[in-house]
Structure formats: structure tokens, C-alpha cells
Amino acid sequence: MSGGTKIQLMPCMEEPSVPKLLYETRRHASGTYTSNFPSPYQVNEGAKGGLLHLLSVRGVSQLKEKWTEYNQPKRLRRLISLFISPRGKHVAVATGNQITTLSKEDDYREPCGIFTSCSLCTFSVGAWSEDGDILGIADDTDTLYFIKANGEVIAEITKKHLKVSSQIVGIYSDSDLNTQKSFLFAVITLDGSLQHIEISYEPSVSFSKQISDHRKHLCNNVCAFDYHHELKLFVVVAYSTTTSLTSGKSSGSGYLTLWRKSASAELEQFCSVQFEGIYLKPKGFKGQLTYPKVLISTEGTFIATLDLSGSLQIFKLDKERFTLSRFSWGKGDDLPDPDNLSKGGRASFVDIMDFTWWSDHIITTVNKSGVAVLIDILDGSKVQEDDPAYFMPALEKAATSKGHQFLLASFLCQENYDSSEVVALDKLQRMEWVTEDALNQIHFLRLHWCLVSFSEKSISEMYDMLISRKRFRDALNFADSYGLDKDEVLKSQWVNSDQGSNEINTFLSKIKDRDFILSECVERIGPTEDAVKALLAYGLRITDQNRFSEATYHNNSQVWDIRMARLRLLQFKDRLETYLGINMGRFSVQEYGKFHVMPISEAAIALAESGKIGALNLLFKRHPYSLTPSMLDILAAIPETVPVQTYGQLLPGRSPPSGVAVREDDWVECDEMIRFINESVNSHDISIQVKTEPIVKHSAGFYWPTTNELSKWYKDRARAMDCLSGQLDNCLSFLDFGIRKGISELQQFRQDALYLHQIIYSDDNDGESCFNMSLVTWEQLTDYEKFKIMLKGVNEENVAEKLCNKAIPFMHERSNKIPTVKDIHLCNSANQNEEESFLVRWLKENALENKLDICLSVIEEGCRDFQSNAFFKNEIEVVDCALQCIYLTTVTDKWSIMAAILSKLPQLHDGALQVENFERRLRVAEGHIEAGRLLAFYQVPKPLSFFLEAYSDGKNVKQIIRLILSKFIRRQPGRSDSEWANMWRDMQYLREKAFPFLDLEYILVEYCRGLLKAGKFSLARNYLKGTNSVALAAEKAESLVIQAAREYFFSASSLACSEIWKAKECLNLYPSSANVKEEADIIEALTVKLPNLGVTLLPMQFRQIVDPMDIVKMAITSQSGAYLHVDELIDVAKLLGLRSPDDISAVEEAIAREAAVAGDLQLAFDLCLVLVKKGHGYIWDLCAAIARGPALENMDVNSRKQLLGFALSHCDEESIGELLHAWKDLDMQGQCETLMMSTGTTASNFSIAGSSAGPLSEKSTPNISYLKGFVQEFDSGSTDNQNVHLDKVRDVVSIVAKTLAVENDADWASVLTENGKVLAFAALELPWVA
């Protein structure tokens, strides 16, 4: 519902000078009653029920509750209620069982939360928390809800959990006890009990509730209360149980009790007063009820209370003594009929539906007719001026916000609110909004509700409001009434008018504020052309009074501001004329509004971008001085596709145009004003608006770009035209205009563009070879790159024509040459430090790309006639170019073309050193060409440049010679002798023409090697002896034969293949040579001797064996008994090169060791004796073993001593001790044998039962292990045998020894048993020695 404003005036009683009361009425949100509110049928059905359902547990509980309610007065149900937060932050509208929350942020226009109860109830009592975020409210079942502003229920407490026995009559927020993390509410019940409820919360935890067990008792039969937070006053209205109401006359009593909260938060009663009033509905009462209410005025001076019958009574509070007294207000004919009269005043109002305090002594009431009235109770005056009538009103105010009230009303209209319709409906007026009965009397679906606010306004606020809402007549009357300045009304009328000539005379001329007038003339843009002109003319007229003079030339800022405003007016006048001119008289407020304040250069650029050349021309004529500094940028903004002819007249020339004219100067456009602008104006926008054409003319003059700037601009513009549009024709036309206007510096640039145009649009470019390039890219190319592009895609057929038509003229025109970058270094090049032409460089690049056909065509055409075609400067240049081309190419199959190029060269003049040098180079090149042919023929192709660098890489050249011979052999193995003869001649030619640094002997060596590889042994025999031109040394020939034989031999896959025969045949070429014989012996050993010994070894396997001794060892161990062929093995070793005595000894050592391993100790003994005589020390270990081994044929003690002595001479350090002990034993044996021979005795056996022990002479080499064996056998015998043997040994020893060191038998036996060596020697040797 849209808001509205009404001005309400209330006269003061005693002070006429005090301003009257003014307030604004606004309408806010509206809505329908809840759609799910129960219908009368549902209510009646819910009330029905049989007797049996009361017999259950739940039924008994219901009977108990009904009996308790029966003893208490019936509950009043309020169909609509209004709850305002203390500061007006939120408003809660309760209609039926639905609560709608509105917020101050959007002026209470849209709901921010809706809560709908699931029970069949209404809400009559409630209160907001102090901060206005939580609403505590109770329904008619005494269930408490704590609801957030968004409609979310954070806590719900039923009557059972609250533990109250009577109905709830009030709720308030106890702000004194509130903390940051909790809300504290207090609940008052009918029986006068007061109970606190704390709602606690944490930001991350859900809400929790806590009901205080501590209760306070106020008084019985409480029906209404109010709490004043600032004064901490608490007022309670209680009723008497005896009331009656008959025929409009009421009788009964109520009690008004005043309490105050102490510092300890306890309530203290101060006073109580009894008065007449109906707060309990009497039996049989017929009429419309109002909801009982009591309120303390804003400053606590008065207390007003409303009873059930609509009677409003007021009491005055003595704040010092805290006493109450009845208050009677002043007389007034327009007040409602009084109930009681006192002297000179009224004690109460009747037929009041609701009320609230506007201020401390002004009260707002709504009577049963629905009319809201503001009454000053001090004098009884009221304001009632065409007020609408409100049905079912509820009136409340924000507790801490003065002069701000809300009224909730209902109406039947579904769409728009119409107060006259509501007033006319008597049926609605008779509807009850407070009732004790079931809710079955109102059809809620037909009702809507509306929220209305009343806000107090000051005189200035009301005045501004009238002006802002364009109620100008009322505003003028209001200004007359309060003596206000009417300028603001006139300003608003002017702003909201058409702002034409009539409005200037009617409104603007009557305004006293000259600054406003001047600002409007400068800033305001009228809706029409005439309005703009009229404003500018009026502004120029009122600023014409501040001309410059000596008397007025001072630093008055106001005067200078007026002069600045005049400059802006002149500028805007010029801009208006320009705007109308470029738009051909058409006027648009929006377009002109942008145009008149924007920099004129930006406007010109916008016109240029849109291609409006005529308008741009007019702009240059009217604002030449302002646009010249940006002229080049403006012209550059013209689209590149616009033909140059259309704006050719705007293009700048070398000098500025003559005859530039502007309007006449105004008096303010003088030097003094220019100085002030330069010193004081810092804003760029203001500077643009005050610098008119005359000001710019006198301050800056006529700026014109320099020639360099113009030349650069023309070039940049041409590049942009080509880049963005691709219209090279338009670009050339543009450059032509610049040249015609005197910019001669563009000639060269235009010529470049013309060349590009000729290339792109040439007839030679067909669809397949379309060429495209931007002018910027073309300009960045060097002259030579442009030359190359002119010849792009040519072939040998059309290259001469394109050279003659385009490239050669271009080359001669661009006389600046490019320094040569030598791709190769030609020996003694006469022109290596000179500069080369485009054509020469281009031919060299084609040669690098192997396009010799094109080179041939160009050189042939160029050499045809030097005077006519001028391809080359002279003969020297073409010869040098031809030589470089053939050496730069990498092809190996165009030798004929190379020869043709050289054949086309002109004859050089004789006599000059330079000519001789070139002739020599030509002869060399011809030889290189023929050498190249030969290399290609022998399948080793090389480019011509290879021959120039061959001398520096002789190793590679030699490899090529060998490769030629190798391929010649492999390509056709069975070549004839004549073919080999031709091959020899070609090799000699290559050496002569291409590789003179090679030795002819080397050529012959490689040739003979090739013959040997090819199997041409008879032909090779002749060439190995030498030729007429070169002789071959015998050592080299012998080496060649051996190498060839080895290659054949080692390539053999078996011992019977042909390569073995070829190797032998090859060696037969030099049968008398010792080195050759060694090679033949090796072949003999591997093919004959070794297979006889059972060893088959392929040549490749033999090659991998480093030591020939390994092969001998293989023959020794190849099969059993192979070691017996000692002589054959030694012969094989000699054939393999093991001929030295040490090598033979090593072979014999290997045989001896293999014989010992095989158990043939006799052969091993014989070989060891031979090796001992040769002094072969490596055999010492085997000699020591045989010497201490068993007896052999022809082996006596001396032989053993010989072997053991040799072993001692060559053994390692670790074996010396052991061998010395063996030597002693052997020596003892020898001594014993000498004794036997001298005594003629023989050895006797000394046996132990079960033992084989005998004399040492009959055993093998004496050793410690044998003696230990004897002792062990002796120890293992029985005690009797041991004693017998000991006796025998003692007797033997006693015979030999003269004296015994041991005296008794026991000690002697101990010595023998402990010394095993003595025991063994005595037992085994002494018996036969004695």
C-alpha cells in the first residue's frame, strides 16, 4: 500500500509562539489474514466429543483444566495485535494464528519473516527484546514462543512447563538483566505472579531456555500492566470481582498499583489507587468489548488506562512523592461525551477502541468509529481533519522513539484500500475484535490488514516534504503561515517546469539566490532548443554587469566567478550553434548534454570515427584553434575504408591554411581573463569549458605540426590504412594527396608502396600463387628482400623476363649495396672485399637451394650482351658469380649443367693478374667437375665444394679412395683385367685433378689392396712390383700380402672353405719371406696340426685368443692321453710362434702338470728333471710334490734331493719351512742307507699288531704325517703290547746310546711316550741299524 502524507496542526494552550504539532501519516505493508485459520465448522467440530473420550488419562487432565478455568474469568481473545520493538527496528503483526514481521530497513514494506502456529489460537500479549531481535509472545493457550525476526522459533514453552496456574496477561523484556549472550523476559499472570525466563545462546550453539523458580507476587486479578524502562516504573491494573453494567451505566472498581524497581532489582510498591472501571465482563453484557490496557506517558507524568467498555481514564503521577491522583483535562465541545464530570474538566473518555501516548501530555486515541484523534490533555484540544476510519484498529508506539506510532487496521477490499467503503460498511463496524467466545464470527478470508505509521515532523522537515512531493501551493501557504523563505519553492517549481522563456520569467527571475540562477543558466539544459537558448541568453544578460574597469579590477572572488560563468555561457552558446550545424538543426537533450561539456577534440574524433566528413569539416571551421593541436589524431580516426577524395580537403599540408576566422571577441575574452585562467583554474574540465575560441586564439595561437611530424603521420596513416583495410589503392591515393600538399618527404615511401602494389596486382600472379603482404611488413624488408620477393616463384623459363621487367630496374634504382657475407672462401678471390649486387646474391642463394637451372638461364642471358641487359657489371663479376654458384650447390647429379654454366662465360681480357687468377680458377673448376663425375660414377658422390676443402681433410679423402675400390669390387666381383686397368687410370686422374696432395704410392697401395681383395692375384703380382710412374717398396708389398691373407683367413667360416685357399694363395706371392712364412705356419697349425690333436678352432676364434699358450693348453687337455704327444705339442707351439726356450719350457711345464693330474708321475718326473736342468722355476711346486711322493723308477734319494733342492731355490716364503723339514728327513734317510751299505745289514720290520709300519727306506718321502700315524697306532694298542714295545725300543736305544739320561724305567717310558718322533725313529730305524 503506497504511503501518503497529511499535515495535522495542534494549537498550544498557553504559548501561541510555540510551533504547532506536525506529523506525517504513512502507509506501509498490507496483507491478508492467515488462510489456514479455522473455519467456524472446524471450531465447532473440535468442541464436540462424546463422554467416553473424557474417561481417558488425557480426558481427566482436560476436565481438570476446564474446572480450573471455570473458577477463573473467561479469557479475552484479541483477533489482531501489534507489537513494536523499543526502537522501532521491527514490527510484528499478529492476525489470527499468524505473525508477520516487518523491518525498518525497507520502511516496513515487505515481510522479513512469517510464523504460523499449528494450533487454533490467537496472540494477545507479547514483547520484543531490548535490541529488537527476539519476540516473546503468548497465545491464548498460554504457550510461549520466542521468535527471531526472520520467523524462526528459537524456543517454545508450554503452560505445563511454565508451571503457572492462571492465564498469562503480560510479557515484557527486562533490559536491566540482559547480557550479551542471553535475553531475559518476564511473564505476568492473572493471579499476579511474575516469573523470569532467560533465553541463552552461543554463536555456534543452539538456543537454550531457563525458567526461574523464583517468583514474585504483585496482586490478584491482574488484567493489564506497563513498564517504563527509563524510570523503572511498573504499573498494574487489577479488577474487583464485583462489577455490573446496565443500560450504558457501569459500576465496578479497579485498582491501579504503582511499583518501582530498586537497585537490587526488587519491585517495591509505592502507592495504589482504586477507581471505577469495568475490567471483568459482567454476565449478560451486550456490546462491543475493548482490550484492557494501561500505559505510562513518555516522561512518566501521566498514566492512562482503558477498560472493557472503552472508557479511558488518566491519572497524574507525582514523581517526587510517587502518589497518584485522578486527572481531568480541559473543556472541548468536540470531545466525546464525558462519563464523569468534575469542576471545569473531564475525567474520562468513552467509546475508545485503543490508545497510546504521543508525548508526555498528548495522547492518541481511536474511537469505535475508527477515527484516530490526537488530544492534548492539558487543554483538551485535538486535531481531526478528514481522518480516515480504521476497522479493528490496534495502536502502539516504539517505547524509546518519541513521536513515532503505528496503527494496524483491517479492511475488506482485496486490492486497494478505500476508506469511504470501510466507513459505509456498518456490518464491519459491528464486528468484535475482542471476544470471549470461540472464533466463529468472522470470515477471515474476506479481511486484509494494513500497517499505518504516524511520525512527528519539524517545521523545516514538513516544509521540505511538501516541496519534495511537489505540493507547491501547500508549500507556499505553509511558508506564509510560518514566515518561511519561498525561494526553495520557486527553485523546485523551476526545476520541475519546462524551463522555457515563460518559466524563466515566472520562476527563475523571482528567485533571490543569484548563485542558483547563474548555476542553472550554466548547468541546466532545457528540454528544447529554444529553452537552451533562452537560458544562455538570460545568463549572458545577468552577467553583463561585471565588465572590467579600473574601479572594479580587484580580487573579489564572486566577480571572477561570474566572469568565469560568462565564459562558460559563451562556450556553451558556441557549442549549441556548432551542435545544431553538425546535426542540421536537429536537437536532442541527451546528445547535446554530452556534446557541450566534452572536449571538442573528442567530439571531432567521434565524428571522424562515424565517417561524418561534412560535420567534421564544419567543426574544423568553427573551432580551428581548439582542434588544430589534435588535428592529426582526429583525421587518423576516420575509417580507413572511407575514400580519401571525400576528406582530401581536410588533410594538412606543409603550411597552415590562411584566412581562419572566428566570431568577434566578447568583453570577457581579454588578456586579464587569460591571466586569471592560467593562474587560478586547475580543473581540466573547467578549463575546457572556459577556453572559448577567442581565448585559445589569444593564449595559444594557431598550432601547426612540423614537416617531420606531418611526414611521420602520413606514413603511419598509410600503414594503418593498409593494415586495417587492405586497400592499397586508397593508401596510394592518400600519399598522393600528401605529396600534392607539399610533403615531398613521402616520395620514397610512396615508391615503396607502389612497388608492393605492382607485385600484389601483377598479371603474373595467378590464383595458385597469390601473394599478399602488408605495407608495414614490406617497409621493414631490406631492399634485397624486396628484390627477392619480386622474383618469388620464378622458373628457368620466365626468370629472364621478370629480371628485365622488375628486378633489374629496382636493383639499379637502389644503388646502396649490401655487404657480402661469404658462404665459402674461394682461394685468392680477387673480389672478396667488394660489394656484391642483388642479382649475384640471389643467384648464390638459388645455388644453395640447388636451383642450377635458374642460375644457368640467368648467366646465359646475362652473358649474351653486357651492354643491353646490364645484369652484371663486367665479365669478372659474372665469372666470379658462376664459380661461387657451382661451388655453393650441394647436388651431385648436375655436372652437365655446371659444365654448361662455365661454357657460357665470356672470354676474359688477357694481361691482367686478376684475369690470370680467374682463368686458373676456371681450369680448377673444370677439373673438379670431371672428378665429381668420376666419384658419382663409382657411387661415391660428393658436391663440388668438397674438392675445395679436401686438402684440409686428407683422412676423409683416403677413406673415399678405399670406398671407391670397395664398391668397385662388391658391385661386380668378376671384373676383367681391362676394367681394372681403366680403374687405375681413373684413380690417377682423381689424384691429378682433385687430390694432388695424395702420394701416388698411396694410390698404388690402395689399388693393389683392392686387387688382392678381388682375388686378382696374378694381376696383383705385377702391380706389387711397381709401375712406370711409381715403384712399391718390398716391405709395403709384403705387408699388403700379409694383410690380405689375414683378411681372407679370418673371414673363413670353416677350415675347408675357399677363403683358406685364397689366404694361402695370397701368401704364395712372397713364399720366401719370413713374415709370410709365419702366417703360413699359423694356417698350417690351425688347419692340420690342431685337428690331428683333436682341437678344431675356427680362424675367428683363434683371432679372439690373445695368448697362443692357451691354444697349446687346449690341445693338451682336449682329450685323454693327449699329453703323451710331447713332440707334436711342441711342434704346434712352434707353429703358433712359441719358439723361444722359455716358450718351450712353458709348454713342457703344462704337459708335466697335466701328466701329474692324470697320475702319470713317471712322465711328470722325467719332465721335471728336464725343466730343473733348464732352470724353469715355475715348476718348483710340482718338483717338491714328486720329491716327497712315492718311489718311482730311476728315482733314488739323490733324485729326490735334486728336485727338493730346486723347489727350495724357487719356492715362496710360506713353503720354505715345510720343505726344510722334508729335506732333513730325506737327508736322514740318505745317512741311514749309507750306514746299511757300510754295515752290510738290511732293514728289519718293526710291526705293531694291526699296523703296517716299516722302515722309512721302504716308504715314500718321510713326513710328519707318517710319524704321527705311527704314534697313533702305538697309542691305540693295549697296555701289555705297549709295554712290550717300549722294552724293545729301550733295548735298541741302549745298544746305540752310550749312556741314558733316564735312571728308572718309569721315567724312560714317559720320555718315549711323550716324544713321538723319538719313539718312531727308534722303532723303525734303529733295529736294522744296530
Tab-separated table of N, CA and C in Angstrom, residues 486-570:
chain	number	residue	atom	x	y	z
A	486	LYS	N	10.472	31.678	0.511
A	486	LYS	CA	9.801	30.980	-0.591
A	486	LYS	C	10.757	30.617	-1.720
A	487	ASP	N	12.052	30.940	-1.585
A	487	ASP	CA	12.999	30.640	-2.655
A	487	ASP	C	13.064	29.147	-2.965
A	488	GLU	N	13.006	28.330	-1.930
A	488	GLU	CA	13.112	26.894	-2.158
A	488	GLU	C	11.935	26.370	-2.972
A	489	VAL	N	10.727	26.974	-2.725
A	489	VAL	CA	9.558	26.562	-3.511
A	489	VAL	C	9.732	26.977	-4.965
A	490	LEU	N	10.225	28.199	-5.169
A	490	LEU	CA	10.416	28.675	-6.537
A	490	LEU	C	11.490	27.857	-7.258
A	491	LYS	N	12.539	27.499	-6.519
A	491	LYS	CA	13.592	26.676	-7.123
A	491	LYS	C	13.039	25.325	-7.555
A	492	SER	N	12.234	24.729	-6.670
A	492	SER	CA	11.669	23.425	-7.018
A	492	SER	C	10.684	23.545	-8.171
A	493	GLN	N	9.887	24.629	-8.166
A	493	GLN	CA	8.971	24.838	-9.284
A	493	GLN	C	9.737	24.999	-10.594
A	494	TRP	N	10.874	25.722	-10.511
A	494	TRP	CA	11.679	25.914	-11.717
A	494	TRP	C	12.287	24.594	-12.196
A	495	VAL	N	12.802	23.846	-11.264
A	495	VAL	CA	13.454	22.591	-11.638
A	495	VAL	C	12.459	21.627	-12.266
A	496	ASN	N	11.223	21.645	-11.790
A	496	ASN	CA	10.221	20.719	-12.281
A	496	ASN	C	9.380	21.298	-13.406
A	497	SER	N	9.741	22.473	-13.916
A	497	SER	CA	8.989	23.094	-15.008
A	497	SER	C	9.615	22.751	-16.353
A	498	ASP	N	9.073	23.301	-17.435
A	498	ASP	CA	9.609	23.093	-18.779
A	498	ASP	C	10.850	23.919	-19.042
A	499	GLN	N	11.124	24.891	-18.171
A	499	GLN	CA	12.347	25.701	-18.218
A	499	GLN	C	12.475	26.464	-19.530
A	500	GLY	N	11.342	26.931	-20.013
A	500	GLY	CA	11.347	27.759	-21.206
A	500	GLY	C	11.350	29.236	-20.849
A	501	SER	N	11.050	30.069	-21.844
A	501	SER	CA	11.073	31.518	-21.636
A	501	SER	C	10.041	31.934	-20.606
A	502	ASN	N	8.842	31.364	-20.692
A	502	ASN	CA	7.806	31.736	-19.722
A	502	ASN	C	8.214	31.324	-18.308
A	503	GLU	N	8.787	30.145	-18.171
A	503	GLU	CA	9.208	29.684	-16.843
A	503	GLU	C	10.356	30.530	-16.299
A	504	ILE	N	11.200	31.032	-17.200
A	504	ILE	CA	12.270	31.923	-16.729
A	504	ILE	C	11.674	33.169	-16.115
A	505	ASN	N	10.687	33.735	-16.800
A	505	ASN	CA	10.049	34.951	-16.268
A	505	ASN	C	9.193	34.656	-15.047
A	506	THR	N	8.580	33.493	-15.025
A	506	THR	CA	7.654	33.187	-13.923
A	506	THR	C	8.387	32.753	-12.667
A	507	PHE	N	9.391	31.917	-12.785
A	507	PHE	CA	10.051	31.337	-11.602
A	507	PHE	C	11.485	31.820	-11.426
A	508	LEU	N	12.305	31.650	-12.446
A	508	LEU	CA	13.728	31.890	-12.272
A	508	LEU	C	14.023	33.353	-11.956
A	509	SER	N	13.336	34.260	-12.601
A	509	SER	CA	13.608	35.684	-12.386
A	509	SER	C	13.191	36.152	-10.996
A	510	LYS	N	12.306	35.405	-10.326
A	510	LYS	CA	11.832	35.811	-8.997
A	510	LYS	C	12.680	35.228	-7.870
A	511	ILE	N	13.624	34.353	-8.204
A	511	ILE	CA	14.469	33.759	-7.175
A	511	ILE	C	15.521	34.770	-6.742
A	512	LYS	N	15.725	34.850	-5.442
A	512	LYS	CA	16.680	35.812	-4.897
A	512	LYS	C	18.123	35.285	-4.945
A	513	ASP	N	18.277	34.010	-4.928
A	513	ASP	CA	19.614	33.397	-4.900
A	513	ASP	C	20.253	33.524	-6.286
A	514	ARG	N	21.170	34.527	-6.422
A	514	ARG	CA	21.781	34.775	-7.723
A	514	ARG	C	22.739	33.641	-8.134
A	515	ASP	N	23.377	33.056	-7.140
A	515	ASP	CA	24.268	31.932	-7.475
A	515	ASP	C	23.493	30.770	-8.075
A	516	PHE	N	22.301	30.526	-7.519
A	516	PHE	CA	21.479	29.449	-8.071
A	516	PHE	C	21.049	29.773	-9.493
A	517	ILE	N	20.671	31.016	-9.702
A	517	ILE	CA	20.226	31.409	-11.040
A	517	ILE	C	21.358	31.215	-12.038
A	518	LEU	N	22.559	31.705	-11.666
A	518	LEU	CA	23.688	31.587	-12.576
A	518	LEU	C	24.063	30.117	-12.796
A	519	SER	N	24.000	29.310	-11.736
A	519	SER	CA	24.293	27.890	-11.877
A	519	SER	C	23.302	27.219	-12.807
A	520	GLU	N	22.024	27.572	-12.700
A	520	GLU	CA	21.014	26.987	-13.591
A	520	GLU	C	21.237	27.400	-15.031
A	521	CYS	N	21.620	28.651	-15.229
A	521	CYS	CA	21.870	29.101	-16.599
A	521	CYS	C	23.067	28.367	-17.221
A	522	VAL	N	24.049	28.051	-16.363
A	522	VAL	CA	25.243	27.392	-16.873
A	522	VAL	C	25.036	25.882	-16.986
A	523	GLU	N	24.508	25.273	-15.946
A	523	GLU	CA	24.448	23.819	-15.864
A	523	GLU	C	23.184	23.223	-16.467
A	524	ARG	N	22.110	23.943	-16.409
A	524	ARG	CA	20.825	23.387	-16.819
A	524	ARG	C	20.728	23.326	-18.333
A	525	ILE	N	20.194	22.231	-18.829
A	525	ILE	CA	19.937	22.058	-20.258
A	525	ILE	C	18.431	21.936	-20.429
A	526	GLY	N	17.855	22.871	-21.127
A	526	GLY	CA	16.425	22.868	-21.324
A	526	GLY	C	15.966	21.734	-22.215
A	527	PRO	N	14.681	21.437	-22.170
A	527	PRO	CA	14.181	20.315	-22.975
A	527	PRO	C	14.130	20.604	-24.464
A	528	THR	N	14.204	21.880	-24.852
A	528	THR	CA	14.124	22.231	-26.273
A	528	THR	C	15.270	23.165	-26.622
A	529	GLU	N	15.427	23.348	-27.908
A	529	GLU	CA	16.465	24.268	-28.383
A	529	GLU	C	16.189	25.690	-27.914
A	530	ASP	N	14.940	26.107	-27.994
A	530	ASP	CA	14.601	27.467	-27.578
A	530	ASP	C	14.838	27.640	-26.084
A	531	ALA	N	14.521	26.615	-25.299
A	531	ALA	CA	14.732	26.720	-23.857
A	531	ALA	C	16.218	26.878	-23.551
A	532	VAL	N	17.080	26.132	-24.242
A	532	VAL	CA	18.517	26.252	-24.018
A	532	VAL	C	18.995	27.638	-24.414
A	533	LYS	N	18.555	28.125	-25.555
A	533	LYS	CA	18.948	29.469	-25.993
A	533	LYS	C	18.474	30.533	-25.021
A	534	ALA	N	17.251	30.380	-24.528
A	534	ALA	CA	16.713	31.363	-23.594
A	534	ALA	C	17.525	31.379	-22.304
A	535	LEU	N	17.882	30.213	-21.796
A	535	LEU	CA	18.689	30.150	-20.573
A	535	LEU	C	20.055	30.787	-20.780
A	536	LEU	N	20.691	30.482	-21.906
A	536	LEU	CA	22.003	31.057	-22.172
A	536	LEU	C	21.906	32.571	-22.327
A	537	ALA	N	20.885	33.033	-23.021
A	537	ALA	CA	20.705	34.475	-23.196
A	537	ALA	C	20.441	35.164	-21.860
A	538	TYR	N	19.630	34.542	-21.012
A	538	TYR	CA	19.346	35.118	-19.695
A	538	TYR	C	20.620	35.151	-18.850
A	539	GLY	N	21.409	34.108	-18.933
A	539	GLY	CA	22.658	34.102	-18.185
A	539	GLY	C	23.629	35.152	-18.672
A	540	LEU	N	23.740	35.351	-19.991
A	540	LEU	CA	24.621	36.388	-20.514
A	540	LEU	C	24.124	37.778	-20.130
A	541	ARG	N	22.823	37.909	-20.052
A	541	ARG	CA	22.268	39.222	-19.685
A	541	ARG	C	22.574	39.581	-18.234
A	542	ILE	N	22.457	38.622	-17.332
A	542	ILE	CA	22.676	38.942	-15.909
A	542	ILE	C	24.168	38.998	-15.562
A	543	THR	N	25.024	38.458	-16.462
A	543	THR	CA	26.468	38.552	-16.200
A	543	THR	C	27.113	39.711	-16.943
A	544	ASP	N	26.328	40.522	-17.633
A	544	ASP	CA	26.896	41.609	-18.416
A	544	ASP	C	27.237	42.824	-17.559
A	545	GLN	N	26.979	42.709	-16.264
A	545	GLN	CA	27.173	43.869	-15.384
A	545	GLN	C	28.547	43.858	-14.707
A	546	ASN	N	29.385	42.915	-15.011
A	546	ASN	CA	30.665	42.804	-14.317
A	546	ASN	C	31.829	42.965	-15.289
A	547	ARG	N	31.747	44.036	-16.102
A	547	ARG	CA	32.815	44.292	-17.055
A	547	ARG	C	34.087	44.742	-16.331
A	548	PHE	N	35.194	44.658	-17.053
A	548	PHE	CA	36.479	45.064	-16.487
A	548	PHE	C	36.594	46.583	-16.505
A	549	SER	N	37.027	47.139	-15.408
A	549	SER	CA	37.322	48.576	-15.306
A	549	SER	C	38.314	48.759	-14.167
A	550	GLU	N	38.940	49.906	-14.130
A	550	GLU	CA	39.923	50.133	-13.068
A	550	GLU	C	39.264	50.115	-11.698
A	551	ALA	N	38.036	50.581	-11.632
A	551	ALA	CA	37.370	50.631	-10.321
A	551	ALA	C	36.985	49.244	-9.832
A	552	THR	N	36.707	48.341	-10.737
A	552	THR	CA	36.213	47.009	-10.331
A	552	THR	C	37.289	45.932	-10.438
A	553	TYR	N	38.473	46.341	-10.873
A	553	TYR	CA	39.520	45.316	-11.019
A	553	TYR	C	40.149	45.059	-9.646
A	554	HIS	N	39.585	44.099	-8.973
A	554	HIS	CA	40.114	43.699	-7.667
A	554	HIS	C	39.944	42.190	-7.556
A	555	ASN	N	40.303	41.680	-6.416
A	555	ASN	CA	40.320	40.228	-6.226
A	555	ASN	C	39.032	39.719	-5.593
A	556	ASN	N	37.912	40.280	-5.969
A	556	ASN	CA	36.631	39.784	-5.482
A	556	ASN	C	36.324	38.457	-6.179
A	557	SER	N	36.350	37.375	-5.401
A	557	SER	CA	36.172	36.046	-5.998
A	557	SER	C	34.807	35.889	-6.631
A	558	GLN	N	33.789	36.534	-6.067
A	558	GLN	CA	32.442	36.410	-6.625
A	558	GLN	C	32.374	37.015	-8.012
A	559	VAL	N	33.071	38.121	-8.196
A	559	VAL	CA	33.074	38.770	-9.515
A	559	VAL	C	33.780	37.882	-10.531
A	560	TRP	N	34.920	37.306	-10.100
A	560	TRP	CA	35.646	36.427	-11.018
A	560	TRP	C	34.835	35.170	-11.329
A	561	ASP	N	34.089	34.676	-10.373
A	561	ASP	CA	33.240	33.511	-10.631
A	561	ASP	C	32.177	33.838	-11.664
A	562	ILE	N	31.632	35.065	-11.582
A	562	ILE	CA	30.606	35.465	-12.555
A	562	ILE	C	31.226	35.562	-13.947
A	563	ARG	N	32.443	36.087	-14.019
A	563	ARG	CA	33.116	36.195	-15.318
A	563	ARG	C	33.441	34.804	-15.877
A	564	MET	N	33.861	33.898	-14.994
A	564	MET	CA	34.091	32.523	-15.449
A	564	MET	C	32.797	31.895	-15.950
A	565	ALA	N	31.698	32.163	-15.255
A	565	ALA	CA	30.411	31.648	-15.697
A	565	ALA	C	30.031	32.230	-17.058
A	566	ARG	N	30.388	33.483	-17.291
A	566	ARG	CA	30.069	34.089	-18.592
A	566	ARG	C	30.870	33.410	-19.699
A	567	LEU	N	32.122	33.080	-19.407
A	567	LEU	CA	32.912	32.368	-20.402
A	567	LEU	C	32.284	31.011	-20.717
A	568	ARG	N	31.822	30.334	-19.701
A	568	ARG	CA	31.180	29.047	-19.930
A	568	ARG	C	29.903	29.213	-20.744
A	569	LEU	N	29.153	30.289	-20.447
A	569	LEU	CA	27.931	30.542	-21.224
A	569	LEU	C	28.262	30.804	-22.688
A	570	LEU	N	29.327	31.584	-22.928
A	570	LEU	CA	29.741	31.845	-24.312
A	570	LEU	C	30.179	30.549	-24.997
